[in-house]
Coordinates of C-alpha atoms and ligand atoms in Angstrom, one line a residue:
X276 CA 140.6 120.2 186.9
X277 CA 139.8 119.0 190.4
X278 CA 139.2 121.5 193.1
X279 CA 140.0 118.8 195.7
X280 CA 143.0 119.2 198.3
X281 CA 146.3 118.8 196.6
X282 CA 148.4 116.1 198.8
X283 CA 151.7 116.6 199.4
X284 CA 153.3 114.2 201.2
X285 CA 157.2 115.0 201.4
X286 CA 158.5 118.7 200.8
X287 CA 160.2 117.2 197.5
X288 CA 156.3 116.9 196.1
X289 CA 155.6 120.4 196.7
X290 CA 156.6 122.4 193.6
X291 CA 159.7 124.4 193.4
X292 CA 161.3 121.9 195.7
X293 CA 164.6 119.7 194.5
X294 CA 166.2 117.4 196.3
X295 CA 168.8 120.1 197.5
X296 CA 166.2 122.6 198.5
X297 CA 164.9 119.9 200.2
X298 CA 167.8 119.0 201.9
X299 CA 168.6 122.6 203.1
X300 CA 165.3 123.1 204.3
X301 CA 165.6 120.1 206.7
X302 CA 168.5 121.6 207.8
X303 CA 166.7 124.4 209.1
X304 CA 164.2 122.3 210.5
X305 CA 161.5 122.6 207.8
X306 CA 161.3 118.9 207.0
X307 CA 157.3 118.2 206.9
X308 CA 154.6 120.4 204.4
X309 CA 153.0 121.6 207.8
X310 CA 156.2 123.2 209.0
X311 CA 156.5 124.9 206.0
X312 CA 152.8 125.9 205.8
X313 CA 153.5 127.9 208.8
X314 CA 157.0 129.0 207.9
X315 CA 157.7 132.8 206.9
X316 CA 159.1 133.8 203.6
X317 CA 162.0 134.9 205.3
X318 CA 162.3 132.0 207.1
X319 CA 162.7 129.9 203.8
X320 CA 165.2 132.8 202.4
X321 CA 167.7 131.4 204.4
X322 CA 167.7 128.1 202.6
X323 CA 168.9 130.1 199.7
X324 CA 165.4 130.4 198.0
X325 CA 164.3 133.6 196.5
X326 CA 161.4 135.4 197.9
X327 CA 159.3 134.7 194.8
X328 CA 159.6 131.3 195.4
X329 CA 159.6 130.8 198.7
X330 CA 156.1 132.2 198.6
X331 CA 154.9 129.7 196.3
X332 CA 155.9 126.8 197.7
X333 CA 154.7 128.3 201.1
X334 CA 151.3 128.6 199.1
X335 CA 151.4 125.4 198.0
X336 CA 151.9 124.0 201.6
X337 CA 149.2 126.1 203.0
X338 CA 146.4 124.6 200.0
X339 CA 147.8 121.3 200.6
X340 CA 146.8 121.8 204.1
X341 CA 144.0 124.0 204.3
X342 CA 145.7 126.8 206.1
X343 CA 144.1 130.0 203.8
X344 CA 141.1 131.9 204.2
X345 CA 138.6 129.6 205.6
X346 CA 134.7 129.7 206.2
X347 CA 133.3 130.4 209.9
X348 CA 131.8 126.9 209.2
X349 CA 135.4 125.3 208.6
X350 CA 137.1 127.6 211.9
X351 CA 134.2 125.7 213.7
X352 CA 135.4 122.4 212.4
X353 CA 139.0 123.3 213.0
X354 CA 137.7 124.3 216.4
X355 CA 136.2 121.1 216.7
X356 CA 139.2 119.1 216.4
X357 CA 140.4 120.6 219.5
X358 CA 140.5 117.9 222.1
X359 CA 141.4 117.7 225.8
X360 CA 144.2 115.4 227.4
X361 CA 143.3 114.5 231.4
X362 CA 145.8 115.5 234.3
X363 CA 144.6 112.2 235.9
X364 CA 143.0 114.4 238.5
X365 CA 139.3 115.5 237.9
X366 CA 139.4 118.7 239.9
X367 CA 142.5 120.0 237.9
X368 CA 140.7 118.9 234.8
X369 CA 137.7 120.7 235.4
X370 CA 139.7 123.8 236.5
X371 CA 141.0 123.4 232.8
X372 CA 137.8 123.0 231.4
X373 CA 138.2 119.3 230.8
X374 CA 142.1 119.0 230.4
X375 CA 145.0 120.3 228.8
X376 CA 144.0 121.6 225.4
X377 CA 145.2 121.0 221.3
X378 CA 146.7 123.7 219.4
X379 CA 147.5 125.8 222.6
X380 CA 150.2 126.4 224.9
X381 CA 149.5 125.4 228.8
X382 CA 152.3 126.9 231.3
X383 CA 152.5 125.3 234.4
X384 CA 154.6 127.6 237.3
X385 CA 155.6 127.3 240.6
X386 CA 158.4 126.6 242.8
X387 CA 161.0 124.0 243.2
X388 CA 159.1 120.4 244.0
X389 CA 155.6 122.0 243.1
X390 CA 154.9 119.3 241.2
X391 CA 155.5 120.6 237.6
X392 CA 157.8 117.7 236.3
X393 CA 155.3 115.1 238.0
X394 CA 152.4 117.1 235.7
X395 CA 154.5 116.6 233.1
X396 CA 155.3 113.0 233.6
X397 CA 152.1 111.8 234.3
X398 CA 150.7 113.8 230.4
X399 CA 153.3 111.6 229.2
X400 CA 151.3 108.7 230.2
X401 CA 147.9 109.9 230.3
X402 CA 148.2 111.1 226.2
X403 CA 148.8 107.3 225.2
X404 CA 145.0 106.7 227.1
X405 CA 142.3 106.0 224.9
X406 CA 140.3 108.7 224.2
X407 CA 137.2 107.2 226.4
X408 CA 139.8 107.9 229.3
X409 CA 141.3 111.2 228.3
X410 CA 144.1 110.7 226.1
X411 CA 145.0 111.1 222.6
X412 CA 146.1 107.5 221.6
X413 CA 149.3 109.5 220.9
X414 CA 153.0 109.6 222.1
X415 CA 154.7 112.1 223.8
X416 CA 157.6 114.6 223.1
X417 CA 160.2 115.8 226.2
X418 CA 162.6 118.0 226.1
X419 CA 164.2 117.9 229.5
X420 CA 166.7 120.7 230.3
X421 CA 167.1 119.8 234.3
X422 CA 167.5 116.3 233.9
X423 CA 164.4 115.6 235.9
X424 CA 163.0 113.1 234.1
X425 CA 162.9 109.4 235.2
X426 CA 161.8 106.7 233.7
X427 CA 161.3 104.6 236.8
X428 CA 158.4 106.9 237.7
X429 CA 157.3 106.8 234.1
X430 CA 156.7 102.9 234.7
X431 CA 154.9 103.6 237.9
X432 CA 152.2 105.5 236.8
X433 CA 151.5 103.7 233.5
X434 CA 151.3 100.5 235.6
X435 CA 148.9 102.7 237.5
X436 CA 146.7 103.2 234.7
X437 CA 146.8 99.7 233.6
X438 CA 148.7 100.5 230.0
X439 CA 151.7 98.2 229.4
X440 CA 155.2 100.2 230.7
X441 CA 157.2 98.8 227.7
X442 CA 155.4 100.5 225.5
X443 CA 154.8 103.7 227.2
X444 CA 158.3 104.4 227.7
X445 CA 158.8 103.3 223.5
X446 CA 156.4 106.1 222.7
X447 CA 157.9 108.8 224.8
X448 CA 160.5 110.3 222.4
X449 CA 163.3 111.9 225.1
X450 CA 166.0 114.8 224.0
X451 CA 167.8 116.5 227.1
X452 CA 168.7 120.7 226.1
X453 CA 172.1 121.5 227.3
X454 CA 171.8 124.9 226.3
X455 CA 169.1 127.4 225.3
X456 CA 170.2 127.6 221.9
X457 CA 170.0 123.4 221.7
X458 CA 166.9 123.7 223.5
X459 CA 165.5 125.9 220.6
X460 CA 167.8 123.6 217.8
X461 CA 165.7 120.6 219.0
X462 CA 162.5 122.1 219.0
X463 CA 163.0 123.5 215.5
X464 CA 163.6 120.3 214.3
X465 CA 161.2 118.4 216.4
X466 CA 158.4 118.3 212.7
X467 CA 159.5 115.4 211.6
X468 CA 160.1 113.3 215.1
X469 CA 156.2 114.4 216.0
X470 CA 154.8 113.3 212.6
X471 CA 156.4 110.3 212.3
X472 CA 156.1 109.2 216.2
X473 CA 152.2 110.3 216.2
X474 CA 153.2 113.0 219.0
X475 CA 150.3 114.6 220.1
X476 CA 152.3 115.8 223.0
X477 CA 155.3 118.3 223.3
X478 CA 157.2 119.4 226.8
X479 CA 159.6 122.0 227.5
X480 CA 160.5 121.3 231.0
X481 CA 161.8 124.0 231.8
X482 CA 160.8 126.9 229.0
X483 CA 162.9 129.2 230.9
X484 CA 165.5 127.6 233.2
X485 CA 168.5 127.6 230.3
X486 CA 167.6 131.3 229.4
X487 CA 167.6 132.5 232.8
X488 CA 171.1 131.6 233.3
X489 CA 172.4 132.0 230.4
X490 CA 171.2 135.7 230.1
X491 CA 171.7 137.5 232.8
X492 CA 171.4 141.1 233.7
X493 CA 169.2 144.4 232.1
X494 CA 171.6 144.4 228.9
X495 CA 170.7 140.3 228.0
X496 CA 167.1 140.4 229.0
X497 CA 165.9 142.2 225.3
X498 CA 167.6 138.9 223.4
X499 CA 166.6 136.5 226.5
X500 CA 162.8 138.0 225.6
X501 CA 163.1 137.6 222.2
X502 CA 164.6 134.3 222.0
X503 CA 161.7 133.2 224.2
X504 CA 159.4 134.5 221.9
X505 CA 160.7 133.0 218.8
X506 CA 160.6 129.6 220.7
X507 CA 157.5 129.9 222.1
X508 CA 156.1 130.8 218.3
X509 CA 157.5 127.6 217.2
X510 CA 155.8 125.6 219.8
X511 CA 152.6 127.5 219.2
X512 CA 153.1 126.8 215.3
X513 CA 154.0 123.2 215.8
X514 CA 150.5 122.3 218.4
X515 CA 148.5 124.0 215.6
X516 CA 149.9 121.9 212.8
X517 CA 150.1 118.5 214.6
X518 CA 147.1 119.2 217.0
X519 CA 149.2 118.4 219.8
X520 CA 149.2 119.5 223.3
X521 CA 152.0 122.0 224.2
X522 CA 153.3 122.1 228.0
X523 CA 156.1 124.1 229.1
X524 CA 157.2 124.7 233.1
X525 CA 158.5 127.6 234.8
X526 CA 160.1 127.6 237.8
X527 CA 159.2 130.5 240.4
X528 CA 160.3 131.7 244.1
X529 CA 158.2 130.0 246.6
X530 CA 157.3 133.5 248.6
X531 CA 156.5 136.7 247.7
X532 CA 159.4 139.1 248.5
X533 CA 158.4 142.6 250.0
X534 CA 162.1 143.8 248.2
X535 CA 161.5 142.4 244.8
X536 CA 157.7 143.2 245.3
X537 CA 155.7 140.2 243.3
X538 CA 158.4 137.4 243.2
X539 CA 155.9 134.9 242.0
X540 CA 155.6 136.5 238.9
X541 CA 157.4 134.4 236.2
X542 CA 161.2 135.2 235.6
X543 CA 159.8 134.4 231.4
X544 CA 158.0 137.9 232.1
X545 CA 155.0 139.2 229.7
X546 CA 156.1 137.7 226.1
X547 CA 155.6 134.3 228.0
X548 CA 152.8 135.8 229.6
X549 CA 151.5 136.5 226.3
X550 CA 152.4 133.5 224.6
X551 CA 151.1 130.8 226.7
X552 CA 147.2 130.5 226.9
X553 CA 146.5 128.6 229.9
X554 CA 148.9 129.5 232.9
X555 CA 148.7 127.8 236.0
X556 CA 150.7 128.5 239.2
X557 CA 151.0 125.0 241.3
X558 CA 151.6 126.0 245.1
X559 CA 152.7 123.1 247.8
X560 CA 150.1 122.9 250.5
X561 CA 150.3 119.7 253.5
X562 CA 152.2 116.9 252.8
X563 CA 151.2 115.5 249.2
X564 CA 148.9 117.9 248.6
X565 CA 149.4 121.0 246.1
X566 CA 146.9 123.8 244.9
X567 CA 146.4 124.7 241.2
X568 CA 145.4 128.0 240.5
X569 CA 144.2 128.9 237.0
X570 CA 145.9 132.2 236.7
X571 CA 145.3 133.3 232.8
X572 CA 142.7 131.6 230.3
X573 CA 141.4 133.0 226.6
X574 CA 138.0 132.0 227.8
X575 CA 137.7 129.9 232.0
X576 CA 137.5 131.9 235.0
X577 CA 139.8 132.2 237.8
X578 CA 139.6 129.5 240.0
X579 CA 141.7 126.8 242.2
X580 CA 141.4 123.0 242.3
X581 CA 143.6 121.0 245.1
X582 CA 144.8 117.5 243.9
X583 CA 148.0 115.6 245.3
X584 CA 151.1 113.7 244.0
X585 CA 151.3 109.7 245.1
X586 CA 153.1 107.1 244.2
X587 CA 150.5 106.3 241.4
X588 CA 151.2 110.0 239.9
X589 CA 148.4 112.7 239.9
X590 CA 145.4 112.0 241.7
X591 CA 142.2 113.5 243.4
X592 CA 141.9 114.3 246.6
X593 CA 139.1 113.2 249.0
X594 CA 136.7 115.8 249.2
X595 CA 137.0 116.1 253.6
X596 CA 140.6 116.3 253.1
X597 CA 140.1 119.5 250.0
X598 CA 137.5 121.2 252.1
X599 CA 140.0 121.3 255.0
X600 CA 142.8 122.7 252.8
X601 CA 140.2 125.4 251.3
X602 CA 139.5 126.4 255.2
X603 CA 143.1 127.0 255.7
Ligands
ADP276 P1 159.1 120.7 240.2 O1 157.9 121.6 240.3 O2 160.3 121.2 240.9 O3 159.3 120.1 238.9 P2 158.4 117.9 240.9 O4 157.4 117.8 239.8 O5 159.7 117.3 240.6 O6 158.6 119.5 241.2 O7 157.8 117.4 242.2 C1 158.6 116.8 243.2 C2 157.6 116.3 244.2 O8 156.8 115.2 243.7 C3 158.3 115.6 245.4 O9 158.7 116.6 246.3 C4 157.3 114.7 245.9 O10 156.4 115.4 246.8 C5 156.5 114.3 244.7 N1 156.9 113.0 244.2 C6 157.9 112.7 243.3 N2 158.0 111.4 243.1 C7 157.1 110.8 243.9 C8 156.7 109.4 244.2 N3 157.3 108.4 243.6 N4 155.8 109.2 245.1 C9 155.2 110.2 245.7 N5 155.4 111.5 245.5 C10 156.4 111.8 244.6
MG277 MG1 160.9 120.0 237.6

C-alpha cells in the first residue's frame, strides 16, 4: 500500500461523494477538496450528509492535502511558503516586514479618501509582478461593495509597472456586493473562481461598510458581530488553503471625537480586531501624501511609514519631503 499523498482532484474523487452530494456541496460553496478540508462537520450536514460521513470525507480532504497533525519540521515548511506581495512603496513594505503576507488577513483603516481603495488597486497589480519584483505571478480577487473600483486607474498603474494592461485587467476577477449577505454569498463561493483563476489575492473593499448599515443599533450589533466573524473565518480559511493574500478595508471617522471618546477605532469592533492580523490605520497628511501606521501585528513592532498616492499608484516618498512630515 503506498503511504504517499492521496490526490483528489474534484470533490466527486473523494470518497462518499456522488455526483448529487457533489452538486449540493457546491451549492453551499464547498466546490474544491481545500474548501472542504477546512469545512466543519456541521457545515457539510447541511448538504444533507450524515455526521458520520461528513467526517470522512472531511478526513479524506484534509490527507489529501496535508492538513493533520504535522511535524514542527513540516509547520516550518508550511511556514516557509509564506510569501510577501509589495505595496509598491518600500517604506510601507518594510513597515510590513516586506509586504502584505500569505495565509493572513491584512486590514487597512482610515477615513474617507485615505487611500484604502488605491492600496487595494495598486495589490491588484503588484500580485501579477514577478516574484523578483514582489508579486505572486497570480491574479487578483475584488469584491467591491462601494463601487470604487475603476478600471481606468487599474491601466494606469500596470502601464506604470511596465506589465501589459490587457492582461492585468483579464486576471483581475471583479464581483460588486449589494448587500452583506451577497457579500458573504460570493465569498463563500469564491473556491472555485481562486483555484481555477490562480488567485493569490482576495479584497473585501469594504469588510464592514454593508454591515454597518444594514445593522444598526445595540439590538443588531450581536448578529452584525457574528456575521463578521463567520465572514472573516472564511477569508481566513480560504488564504490558508490557496496561500493567498487577504485584504479587507474599513472605513473610519477622520478625528477623534471627545463625545464618542476613540472614534478612530473601527466601527468592525474587536472580532475584526481579533480576526485580522496585520491592521493598519492610513491617515491623510499634505497633499498626496498619507501616513501608515502599523497598529496590530502577531510578531512587527509599532511603527509609521509615510508614502504618497500619484498618478502612477503607490509610491515612495523623497526622504527631505518624509523627514519634514515626521517633524510635523
Ligand atoms: P478610500 O480610503 O476612501 O478608499 P481612496 O483609496 O479612494 O480612499 O483614495 C482616494 C484618493 O486617492 C484621492 O483623494 C486622491 O488623493 C488619490 N487618487 C486617486 N486617484 C488618483 C490619481 N489618478 N492620481 C493621483 N491621486 C489619485
Ligand atoms: Mg474606498
Amino acid at each position: 500500500m503506498s503511504m504517499g499523498k492521496v490526490r483528489y482532484k474534484r470533490i466527486e474523487d473523494l470518497p462518499g461523494v456522488g455526483p448529487a452530494t457533489a452538486k449540493k456541496l457546491r451549492e453551499l460553496g464547498f466546490s474544491t477538496v481545500e474548501s472542504i478540508a477546512m469545512a466543519s462537520v456541521k457545515e457539510l450536514a447541511a448538504a444533507g450528509i450524515g455526521e458520520k460521513r461528513a467526517q470522512e470525507i472531511i478526513n479524506a480532504a484534509r490527507s489529501a492535502i496535508a492538513l493533520t497533525f504535522i511535524s514542527a519540521e513540516e509547520l516550518v515548511k508550511m511556514q516557509q511558503n509564506v510569501e510577501r506581495l509589495t505595496t509598491g512603496s518600500k517604506a510601507l513594505d518594510r513597515l510590513l516586514g516586506g509586504g502584505l503576507e500569505t495565509q493572513s488577513i491584512t486590514e487597512f483603516y482610515g477615513e474617507f479618501g485615505s487611500g484604502k481603495s488605491q492600496i487595494c488597486m495598486q495589490l491588484c497589480v503588484n500580485v501579477q509582478l514577478p516574484r523578483e519584483r514582489g508579486g505572486l505571478e497570480g491574479g487578483a480577487l475584488y469584491i467591491d461593495t462601494e463601487h470604487t473600483f475603476r478600471t481606468e486607474r487599474i491601466i494606469q498603474m500596470a502601464k506604470h509597472v511596465g506589465l501589459d494592461p490587457k492582461e492585468v485587467v483579464k486576471n483581475i476577477i471583479y464581483a460588486e456586493a449589494f448587500t452583506s449577505d451577497h457579500q458573504m454569498f460570493l465569498l463563500d463561493h469564491a473556491d472555485e473562481v481562486i483555484k481555477e483563476h490562480n488567485i493569490r489575492l482576495i479584497i473585501i473593499d469594504s469588510l464592514t461598510a454593508h454591515f454597518r448599515s444594514e445593522y444598526v443599533g445595540r439590538e443588531a450589533l450581536a448578529e452584525r458581530q457574528q456575521k463578521l466573524s463567520k465572514h472573516l473565518h472564511k477569508l481566513i480559511r480560504l488564504a490558508r488553503a490557496f496561500n493567498a493574500v487577504a485584504v479587507v478595508t474599513n472605513q473610519v471617522m477622520a478625528k477623534p471625537d471627545v463625545f464618542f471618546g476613540d472614534a478612530v477605532a473601527p466601527i468592525g469592533g474587536h472580532i475584526v480586531a481579533h480576526t485580522s492580523h496585520t491592521r493598519i490605520y492610513l491617515r491623510k497628511a499634505k497633499g498626496q501624501i498619507r501616513i501608515a501606521r502599523l497598529v496590530s501585528s502577531p510578531y512587527l513592532p509599532e511603527g509609521e511609514a509615510i508614502f504618497k498616492i500619484t498618478e502612477n499608484g503607490i509610491e515612495d516618498v523623497a526622504e527631505e519631503e518624509a523627514a519634514k512630515v515626521r517633524r510635523r
